């Protein structure tokens, strides 16, 4: 089975001496990416909150008003009653769509911690795919919002890829701390692939690597045709991490 690391810089070459300018440029690029990812997630959070609070409240109020109107016009002929019933169903559908959009932008479960978020993802994954998904973790790991959101998005992307490509029947999500490093492993028993051929051409894996770069994390892929896939992530976690 092949085991390869997708390093944050995409290269194992170490630059010294006259290459300091290039090194500084790479660090600036990583800082810019970190800022961009944080800004995007903050905007997602703001929009989701507004949708939930403002639009959700308006739709709920409309639903209550329509329910009262339906009661008051109970004796009116059937055609009008049918229209009122249809409007009631449309508003209920709009409320469900609003909640789903807000959840897709920024799931409320993220506010409950990483483990609760992972359990929520696993349950959602089981319902959507019918694939068994086991979560292995010990106690809650203290992370800041950026770290939790990054790991959440990585797991979300990985599970989506499993549904689309793996043809798997079982998946495991394993989270643990070793010293000051968090390890996340997502494994499936699906069809697998040649990691050397796929890793550099998969937009999903490229996106995961870019998210990790902003937090000094590393991505490892272990896979082979017919032997499943194991995606592992290491991320340094320090008490003084901003």
PDB file of C-alpha atoms in Angstrom:
ATOM      1  CA  UNK A   1       0.000   0.000   0.000  1.00  0.00           C
ATOM      2  CA  UNK A   2       1.348   3.388  -0.977  1.00  0.00           C
ATOM      3  CA  UNK A   3       1.822   6.039   1.714  1.00  0.00           C
ATOM      4  CA  UNK A   4       2.570   9.603   0.657  1.00  0.00           C
ATOM      5  CA  UNK A   5       2.626  12.950   2.404  1.00  0.00           C
ATOM      6  CA  UNK A   6       1.245  16.051   0.797  1.00  0.00           C
ATOM      7  CA  UNK A   7       3.510  18.603   2.418  1.00  0.00           C
ATOM      8  CA  UNK A   8       2.224  22.155   2.976  1.00  0.00           C
ATOM      9  CA  UNK A   9       4.645  23.635   0.466  1.00  0.00           C
ATOM     10  CA  UNK A  10       4.231  20.844  -2.057  1.00  0.00           C
ATOM     11  CA  UNK A  11       7.992  20.280  -2.033  1.00  0.00           C
ATOM     12  CA  UNK A  12      10.628  18.785   0.212  1.00  0.00           C
ATOM     13  CA  UNK A  13      13.303  21.279  -0.921  1.00  0.00           C
ATOM     14  CA  UNK A  14      14.705  23.454   1.876  1.00  0.00           C
ATOM     15  CA  UNK A  15      15.590  27.010   0.873  1.00  0.00           C
ATOM     16  CA  UNK A  16      18.434  28.843   2.626  1.00  0.00           C
ATOM     17  CA  UNK A  17      20.765  31.782   2.105  1.00  0.00           C
ATOM     18  CA  UNK A  18      19.838  33.723  -1.038  1.00  0.00           C
ATOM     19  CA  UNK A  19      16.401  32.107  -1.151  1.00  0.00           C
ATOM     20  CA  UNK A  20      15.217  34.013   1.929  1.00  0.00           C
ATOM     21  CA  UNK A  21      13.162  36.353  -0.247  1.00  0.00           C
ATOM     22  CA  UNK A  22      11.271  33.426  -1.720  1.00  0.00           C
ATOM     23  CA  UNK A  23      10.758  31.956   1.747  1.00  0.00           C
ATOM     24  CA  UNK A  24       9.296  35.260   2.944  1.00  0.00           C
ATOM     25  CA  UNK A  25       6.985  35.327  -0.074  1.00  0.00           C
ATOM     26  CA  UNK A  26       5.777  31.827   0.712  1.00  0.00           C
ATOM     27  CA  UNK A  27       5.090  32.815   4.316  1.00  0.00           C
ATOM     28  CA  UNK A  28       3.195  35.889   3.138  1.00  0.00           C
ATOM     29  CA  UNK A  29       1.150  33.704   0.817  1.00  0.00           C
ATOM     30  CA  UNK A  30       0.312  31.321   3.676  1.00  0.00           C
ATOM     31  CA  UNK A  31      -0.666  34.263   5.871  1.00  0.00           C
ATOM     32  CA  UNK A  32      -2.871  35.613   3.077  1.00  0.00           C
ATOM     33  CA  UNK A  33      -4.544  32.218   2.643  1.00  0.00           C
ATOM     34  CA  UNK A  34      -5.141  31.980   6.384  1.00  0.00           C
ATOM     35  CA  UNK A  35      -6.728  35.430   6.385  1.00  0.00           C
ATOM     36  CA  UNK A  36      -8.889  34.544   3.363  1.00  0.00           C
ATOM     37  CA  UNK A  37     -10.163  31.301   4.895  1.00  0.00           C
ATOM     38  CA  UNK A  38     -10.926  33.035   8.198  1.00  0.00           C
ATOM     39  CA  UNK A  39     -12.742  35.871   6.414  1.00  0.00           C
ATOM     40  CA  UNK A  40     -14.827  33.420   4.396  1.00  0.00           C
ATOM     41  CA  UNK A  41     -15.859  31.440   7.456  1.00  0.00           C
ATOM     42  CA  UNK A  42     -16.698  34.603   9.387  1.00  0.00           C
ATOM     43  CA  UNK A  43     -18.868  35.791   6.492  1.00  0.00           C
ATOM     44  CA  UNK A  44     -20.566  32.389   6.340  1.00  0.00           C
ATOM     45  CA  UNK A  45     -21.250  32.660  10.066  1.00  0.00           C
ATOM     46  CA  UNK A  46     -22.704  36.166   9.717  1.00  0.00           C
ATOM     47  CA  UNK A  47     -24.943  35.272   6.780  1.00  0.00           C
ATOM     48  CA  UNK A  48     -26.163  32.071   8.424  1.00  0.00           C
ATOM     49  CA  UNK A  49     -27.018  33.976  11.605  1.00  0.00           C
ATOM     50  CA  UNK A  50     -28.932  36.621   9.656  1.00  0.00           C
ATOM     51  CA  UNK A  51     -30.850  34.016   7.675  1.00  0.00           C
ATOM     52  CA  UNK A  52     -31.733  32.124  10.834  1.00  0.00           C
ATOM     53  CA  UNK A  53     -32.704  35.181  12.882  1.00  0.00           C
ATOM     54  CA  UNK A  54     -34.258  37.572  10.367  1.00  0.00           C
ATOM     55  CA  UNK A  55     -35.713  35.516   7.510  1.00  0.00           C
ATOM     56  CA  UNK A  56     -36.575  32.613   9.782  1.00  0.00           C
ATOM     57  CA  UNK A  57     -38.490  34.894  12.147  1.00  0.00           C
ATOM     58  CA  UNK A  58     -40.426  36.504   9.290  1.00  0.00           C
ATOM     59  CA  UNK A  59     -41.424  33.159   7.818  1.00  0.00           C
ATOM     60  CA  UNK A  60     -42.510  31.874  11.228  1.00  0.00           C
ATOM     61  CA  UNK A  61     -44.628  34.984  11.754  1.00  0.00           C
ATOM     62  CA  UNK A  62     -46.222  34.523   8.310  1.00  0.00           C
ATOM     63  CA  UNK A  63     -46.992  30.909   9.162  1.00  0.00           C
ATOM     64  CA  UNK A  64     -48.750  31.948  12.387  1.00  0.00           C
ATOM     65  CA  UNK A  65     -50.746  34.684  10.639  1.00  0.00           C
ATOM     66  CA  UNK A  66     -51.834  32.265   7.937  1.00  0.00           C
ATOM     67  CA  UNK A  67     -52.846  29.695  10.539  1.00  0.00           C
ATOM     68  CA  UNK A  68     -55.039  32.308  12.251  1.00  0.00           C
ATOM     69  CA  UNK A  69     -56.551  33.336   8.923  1.00  0.00           C
ATOM     70  CA  UNK A  70     -57.310  29.708   8.140  1.00  0.00           C
ATOM     71  CA  UNK A  71     -59.191  29.355  11.425  1.00  0.00           C
ATOM     72  CA  UNK A  72     -61.142  32.561  10.833  1.00  0.00           C
ATOM     73  CA  UNK A  73     -62.204  31.528   7.306  1.00  0.00           C
ATOM     74  CA  UNK A  74     -63.081  27.935   8.125  1.00  0.00           C
ATOM     75  CA  UNK A  75     -66.636  28.415   6.887  1.00  0.00           C
ATOM     76  CA  UNK A  76     -65.584  29.899   3.528  1.00  0.00           C
ATOM     77  CA  UNK A  77     -66.063  27.778   0.438  1.00  0.00           C
ATOM     78  CA  UNK A  78     -63.648  24.958  -0.388  1.00  0.00           C
ATOM     79  CA  UNK A  79     -61.674  26.705  -3.164  1.00  0.00           C
ATOM     80  CA  UNK A  80     -60.402  29.443  -0.860  1.00  0.00           C
ATOM     81  CA  UNK A  81     -59.620  26.892   1.833  1.00  0.00           C
ATOM     82  CA  UNK A  82     -57.535  24.903  -0.642  1.00  0.00           C
ATOM     83  CA  UNK A  83     -55.535  28.030  -1.516  1.00  0.00           C
ATOM     84  CA  UNK A  84     -54.912  28.758   2.156  1.00  0.00           C
ATOM     85  CA  UNK A  85     -53.745  25.180   2.702  1.00  0.00           C
ATOM     86  CA  UNK A  86     -51.411  25.462  -0.297  1.00  0.00           C
ATOM     87  CA  UNK A  87     -49.934  28.716   1.065  1.00  0.00           C
ATOM     88  CA  UNK A  88     -49.414  27.035   4.433  1.00  0.00           C
ATOM     89  CA  UNK A  89     -47.449  24.208   2.818  1.00  0.00           C
ATOM     90  CA  UNK A  90     -45.336  26.640   0.778  1.00  0.00           C
ATOM     91  CA  UNK A  91     -44.384  28.626   3.879  1.00  0.00           C
ATOM     92  CA  UNK A  92     -43.476  25.433   5.746  1.00  0.00           C
ATOM     93  CA  UNK A  93     -41.271  24.401   2.821  1.00  0.00           C
ATOM     94  CA  UNK A  94     -39.647  27.856   2.800  1.00  0.00           C
ATOM     95  CA  UNK A  95     -38.863  27.552   6.518  1.00  0.00           C
ATOM     96  CA  UNK A  96     -37.215  24.157   5.968  1.00  0.00           C
ATOM     97  CA  UNK A  97     -35.136  25.489   3.049  1.00  0.00           C
ATOM     98  CA  UNK A  98     -34.094  28.533   5.100  1.00  0.00           C
ATOM     99  CA  UNK A  99     -32.911  26.328   7.959  1.00  0.00           C
ATOM    100  CA  UNK A 100     -31.028  24.068   5.553  1.00  0.00           C
ATOM    101  CA  UNK A 101     -29.271  27.002   3.848  1.00  0.00           C
ATOM    102  CA  UNK A 102     -28.252  28.460   7.205  1.00  0.00           C
ATOM    103  CA  UNK A 103     -26.998  25.052   8.336  1.00  0.00           C
ATOM    104  CA  UNK A 104     -24.996  24.549   5.142  1.00  0.00           C
ATOM    105  CA  UNK A 105     -23.344  27.939   5.562  1.00  0.00           C
ATOM    106  CA  UNK A 106     -22.533  27.527   9.240  1.00  0.00           C
ATOM    107  CA  UNK A 107     -23.926  24.527  11.146  1.00  0.00           C
ATOM    108  CA  UNK A 108     -25.029  25.559  14.634  1.00  0.00           C
ATOM    109  CA  UNK A 109     -23.468  22.357  15.977  1.00  0.00           C
ATOM    110  CA  UNK A 110     -20.028  23.932  15.442  1.00  0.00           C
ATOM    111  CA  UNK A 111     -20.720  26.029  18.518  1.00  0.00           C
ATOM    112  CA  UNK A 112     -20.912  22.846  20.622  1.00  0.00           C
ATOM    113  CA  UNK A 113     -17.324  21.727  20.034  1.00  0.00           C
ATOM    114  CA  UNK A 114     -15.412  19.522  17.623  1.00  0.00           C
ATOM    115  CA  UNK A 115     -16.663  16.125  18.837  1.00  0.00           C
ATOM    116  CA  UNK A 116     -20.319  17.147  18.696  1.00  0.00           C
ATOM    117  CA  UNK A 117     -19.713  18.486  15.186  1.00  0.00           C
ATOM    118  CA  UNK A 118     -18.059  15.254  14.067  1.00  0.00           C
ATOM    119  CA  UNK A 119     -20.888  13.147  15.506  1.00  0.00           C
ATOM    120  CA  UNK A 120     -23.369  15.349  13.648  1.00  0.00           C
ATOM    121  CA  UNK A 121     -21.430  14.912  10.391  1.00  0.00           C
ATOM    122  CA  UNK A 122     -21.251  11.150  10.889  1.00  0.00           C
ATOM    123  CA  UNK A 123     -24.995  10.851  11.512  1.00  0.00           C
ATOM    124  CA  UNK A 124     -25.767  13.031   8.504  1.00  0.00           C
ATOM    125  CA  UNK A 125     -23.389  10.895   6.432  1.00  0.00           C
ATOM    126  CA  UNK A 126     -25.091   7.667   7.561  1.00  0.00           C
ATOM    127  CA  UNK A 127     -28.531   9.010   6.692  1.00  0.00           C
ATOM    128  CA  UNK A 128     -27.468  10.270   3.254  1.00  0.00           C
ATOM    129  CA  UNK A 129     -25.424   7.264   2.157  1.00  0.00           C
ATOM    130  CA  UNK A 130     -26.452   4.270   4.244  1.00  0.00           C
ATOM    131  CA  UNK A 131     -22.725   3.696   4.896  1.00  0.00           C
ATOM    132  CA  UNK A 132     -21.704   2.730   8.426  1.00  0.00           C
ATOM    133  CA  UNK A 133     -19.624   5.473  10.040  1.00  0.00           C
ATOM    134  CA  UNK A 134     -17.887   5.028  13.410  1.00  0.00           C
ATOM    135  CA  UNK A 135     -16.414   7.931  15.366  1.00  0.00           C
ATOM    136  CA  UNK A 136     -13.492   7.125  17.677  1.00  0.00           C
ATOM    137  CA  UNK A 137     -12.453   9.886  20.066  1.00  0.00           C
ATOM    138  CA  UNK A 138     -11.640  10.436  23.709  1.00  0.00           C
ATOM    139  CA  UNK A 139     -12.391  13.647  25.568  1.00  0.00           C
ATOM    140  CA  UNK A 140     -13.222  16.939  23.922  1.00  0.00           C
ATOM    141  CA  UNK A 141     -10.150  18.671  22.479  1.00  0.00           C
ATOM    142  CA  UNK A 142      -9.859  22.391  23.172  1.00  0.00           C
ATOM    143  CA  UNK A 143      -9.582  24.197  19.826  1.00  0.00           C
ATOM    144  CA  UNK A 144     -10.205  27.711  18.668  1.00  0.00           C
ATOM    145  CA  UNK A 145     -12.940  28.496  16.148  1.00  0.00           C
ATOM    146  CA  UNK A 146     -10.577  28.511  13.158  1.00  0.00           C
ATOM    147  CA  UNK A 147      -9.149  25.095  13.995  1.00  0.00           C
ATOM    148  CA  UNK A 148     -12.563  23.536  14.668  1.00  0.00           C
ATOM    149  CA  UNK A 149     -14.037  24.961  11.481  1.00  0.00           C
ATOM    150  CA  UNK A 150     -11.064  23.828   9.394  1.00  0.00           C
ATOM    151  CA  UNK A 151     -11.304  20.244  10.675  1.00  0.00           C
ATOM    152  CA  UNK A 152     -15.084  20.281  10.240  1.00  0.00           C
ATOM    153  CA  UNK A 153     -14.766  21.336   6.583  1.00  0.00           C
ATOM    154  CA  UNK A 154     -12.054  18.744   5.938  1.00  0.00           C
ATOM    155  CA  UNK A 155     -14.168  15.924   7.368  1.00  0.00           C
ATOM    156  CA  UNK A 156     -17.184  17.196   5.453  1.00  0.00           C
ATOM    157  CA  UNK A 157     -15.234  17.202   2.177  1.00  0.00           C
ATOM    158  CA  UNK A 158     -13.763  13.755   2.869  1.00  0.00           C
ATOM    159  CA  UNK A 159     -17.133  12.168   3.614  1.00  0.00           C
ATOM    160  CA  UNK A 160     -18.593  13.722   0.473  1.00  0.00           C
ATOM    161  CA  UNK A 161     -15.745  12.205  -1.560  1.00  0.00           C
ATOM    162  CA  UNK A 162     -16.430   8.795  -0.004  1.00  0.00           C
ATOM    163  CA  UNK A 163     -20.078   8.979  -1.071  1.00  0.00           C
ATOM    164  CA  UNK A 164     -19.154  10.045  -4.597  1.00  0.00           C
ATOM    165  CA  UNK A 165     -16.159   7.855  -5.357  1.00  0.00           C
ATOM    166  CA  UNK A 166     -15.311   5.185  -2.782  1.00  0.00           C
ATOM    167  CA  UNK A 167     -18.153   2.655  -3.148  1.00  0.00           C
ATOM    168  CA  UNK A 168     -17.483   1.827   0.522  1.00  0.00           C
ATOM    169  CA  UNK A 169     -19.614   0.035   3.113  1.00  0.00           C
ATOM    170  CA  UNK A 170     -17.821   1.280   6.253  1.00  0.00           C
ATOM    171  CA  UNK A 171     -15.980   4.399   7.351  1.00  0.00           C
ATOM    172  CA  UNK A 172     -14.085   5.342  10.511  1.00  0.00           C
ATOM    173  CA  UNK A 173     -13.242   8.800  11.861  1.00  0.00           C
ATOM    174  CA  UNK A 174     -10.506   8.722  14.497  1.00  0.00           C
ATOM    175  CA  UNK A 175      -9.450  11.811  16.470  1.00  0.00           C
ATOM    176  CA  UNK A 176      -6.712  11.858  19.096  1.00  0.00           C
ATOM    177  CA  UNK A 177      -4.076  14.065  20.681  1.00  0.00           C
ATOM    178  CA  UNK A 178      -0.441  13.036  20.924  1.00  0.00           C
ATOM    179  CA  UNK A 179       1.616  15.534  22.899  1.00  0.00           C
ATOM    180  CA  UNK A 180       0.882  18.858  21.173  1.00  0.00           C
ATOM    181  CA  UNK A 181      -0.326  17.366  17.901  1.00  0.00           C
ATOM    182  CA  UNK A 182      -3.872  16.536  16.871  1.00  0.00           C
ATOM    183  CA  UNK A 183      -4.265  13.531  14.586  1.00  0.00           C
ATOM    184  CA  UNK A 184      -7.372  13.053  12.471  1.00  0.00           C
ATOM    185  CA  UNK A 185      -7.791   9.896  10.399  1.00  0.00           C
ATOM    186  CA  UNK A 186     -10.651   9.134   8.014  1.00  0.00           C
ATOM    187  CA  UNK A 187     -10.565   5.591   6.635  1.00  0.00           C
ATOM    188  CA  UNK A 188     -12.900   3.644   4.354  1.00  0.00           C
ATOM    189  CA  UNK A 189     -13.010   0.139   2.912  1.00  0.00           C
ATOM    190  CA  UNK A 190     -13.855   1.287  -0.606  1.00  0.00           C
ATOM    191  CA  UNK A 191     -12.268   0.825  -3.995  1.00  0.00           C
ATOM    192  CA  UNK A 192      -9.173   2.943  -3.254  1.00  0.00           C
ATOM    193  CA  UNK A 193      -6.937   4.609  -5.847  1.00  0.00           C
ATOM    194  CA  UNK A 194      -3.336   5.249  -6.804  1.00  0.00           C
ATOM    195  CA  UNK A 195      -2.468   8.116  -4.471  1.00  0.00           C
ATOM    196  CA  UNK A 196       0.519   9.233  -6.551  1.00  0.00           C
ATOM    197  CA  UNK A 197      -1.680   9.723  -9.612  1.00  0.00           C
ATOM    198  CA  UNK A 198      -4.692  11.255  -7.894  1.00  0.00           C
ATOM    199  CA  UNK A 199      -3.304  13.396  -5.058  1.00  0.00           C
ATOM    200  CA  UNK A 200      -2.022  16.249  -7.219  1.00  0.00           C
ATOM    201  CA  UNK A 201      -5.077  16.326  -9.494  1.00  0.00           C
ATOM    202  CA  UNK A 202      -7.934  16.215  -7.004  1.00  0.00           C
ATOM    203  CA  UNK A 203      -9.481  19.598  -6.267  1.00  0.00           C
ATOM    204  CA  UNK A 204     -10.895  18.185  -3.027  1.00  0.00           C
ATOM    205  CA  UNK A 205      -7.463  17.124  -1.767  1.00  0.00           C
ATOM    206  CA  UNK A 206      -5.915  20.386  -2.963  1.00  0.00           C
ATOM    207  CA  UNK A 207      -8.551  22.303  -1.005  1.00  0.00           C
ATOM    208  CA  UNK A 208      -7.869  20.230   2.109  1.00  0.00           C
ATOM    209  CA  UNK A 209      -4.132  20.842   1.790  1.00  0.00           C
ATOM    210  CA  UNK A 210      -4.675  24.602   1.384  1.00  0.00           C
ATOM    211  CA  UNK A 211      -6.809  24.723   4.533  1.00  0.00           C
ATOM    212  CA  UNK A 212      -4.128  22.855   6.467  1.00  0.00           C
ATOM    213  CA  UNK A 213      -1.335  25.119   5.227  1.00  0.00           C
ATOM    214  CA  UNK A 214      -2.826  28.012   7.145  1.00  0.00           C
ATOM    215  CA  UNK A 215      -2.509  26.043  10.415  1.00  0.00           C
ATOM    216  CA  UNK A 216       0.879  24.382   9.785  1.00  0.00           C
ATOM    217  CA  UNK A 217      -0.878  21.054   9.312  1.00  0.00           C
ATOM    218  CA  UNK A 218       0.097  18.147   7.070  1.00  0.00           C
ATOM    219  CA  UNK A 219      -1.953  15.774   4.943  1.00  0.00           C
ATOM    220  CA  UNK A 220      -1.095  12.107   4.378  1.00  0.00           C
ATOM    221  CA  UNK A 221      -2.795   9.762   1.918  1.00  0.00           C
ATOM    222  CA  UNK A 222      -2.591   5.978   2.104  1.00  0.00           C
ATOM    223  CA  UNK A 223      -4.478   4.127  -0.620  1.00  0.00           C
ATOM    224  CA  UNK A 224      -4.251   1.496  -3.325  1.00  0.00           C
ATOM    225  CA  UNK A 225      -6.773   0.124  -5.838  1.00  0.00           C
ATOM    226  CA  UNK A 226      -9.107  -2.310  -4.113  1.00  0.00           C
ATOM    227  CA  UNK A 227      -7.667  -1.664  -0.653  1.00  0.00           C
ATOM    228  CA  UNK A 228      -9.584   1.355   0.610  1.00  0.00           C
ATOM    229  CA  UNK A 229      -8.284   4.791   1.537  1.00  0.00           C
ATOM    230  CA  UNK A 230      -6.856   6.305   4.708  1.00  0.00           C
ATOM    231  CA  UNK A 231      -6.609  10.091   4.925  1.00  0.00           C
ATOM    232  CA  UNK A 232      -4.586  11.325   7.913  1.00  0.00           C
ATOM    233  CA  UNK A 233      -4.015  14.838   9.157  1.00  0.00           C
ATOM    234  CA  UNK A 234      -1.572  16.155  11.728  1.00  0.00           C
ATOM    235  CA  UNK A 235      -2.030  19.613  13.200  1.00  0.00           C
ATOM    236  CA  UNK A 236       0.054  21.245  15.930  1.00  0.00           C
ATOM    237  CA  UNK A 237      -2.067  22.454  18.851  1.00  0.00           C
ATOM    238  CA  UNK A 238      -0.523  24.769  21.420  1.00  0.00           C
ATOM    239  CA  UNK A 239      -1.992  26.553  24.409  1.00  0.00           C
ATOM    240  CA  UNK A 240      -0.918  29.879  22.904  1.00  0.00           C
ATOM    241  CA  UNK A 241      -2.389  29.176  19.452  1.00  0.00           C
ATOM    242  CA  UNK A 242      -4.435  32.248  18.483  1.00  0.00           C
TER     243      UNK A 242
END
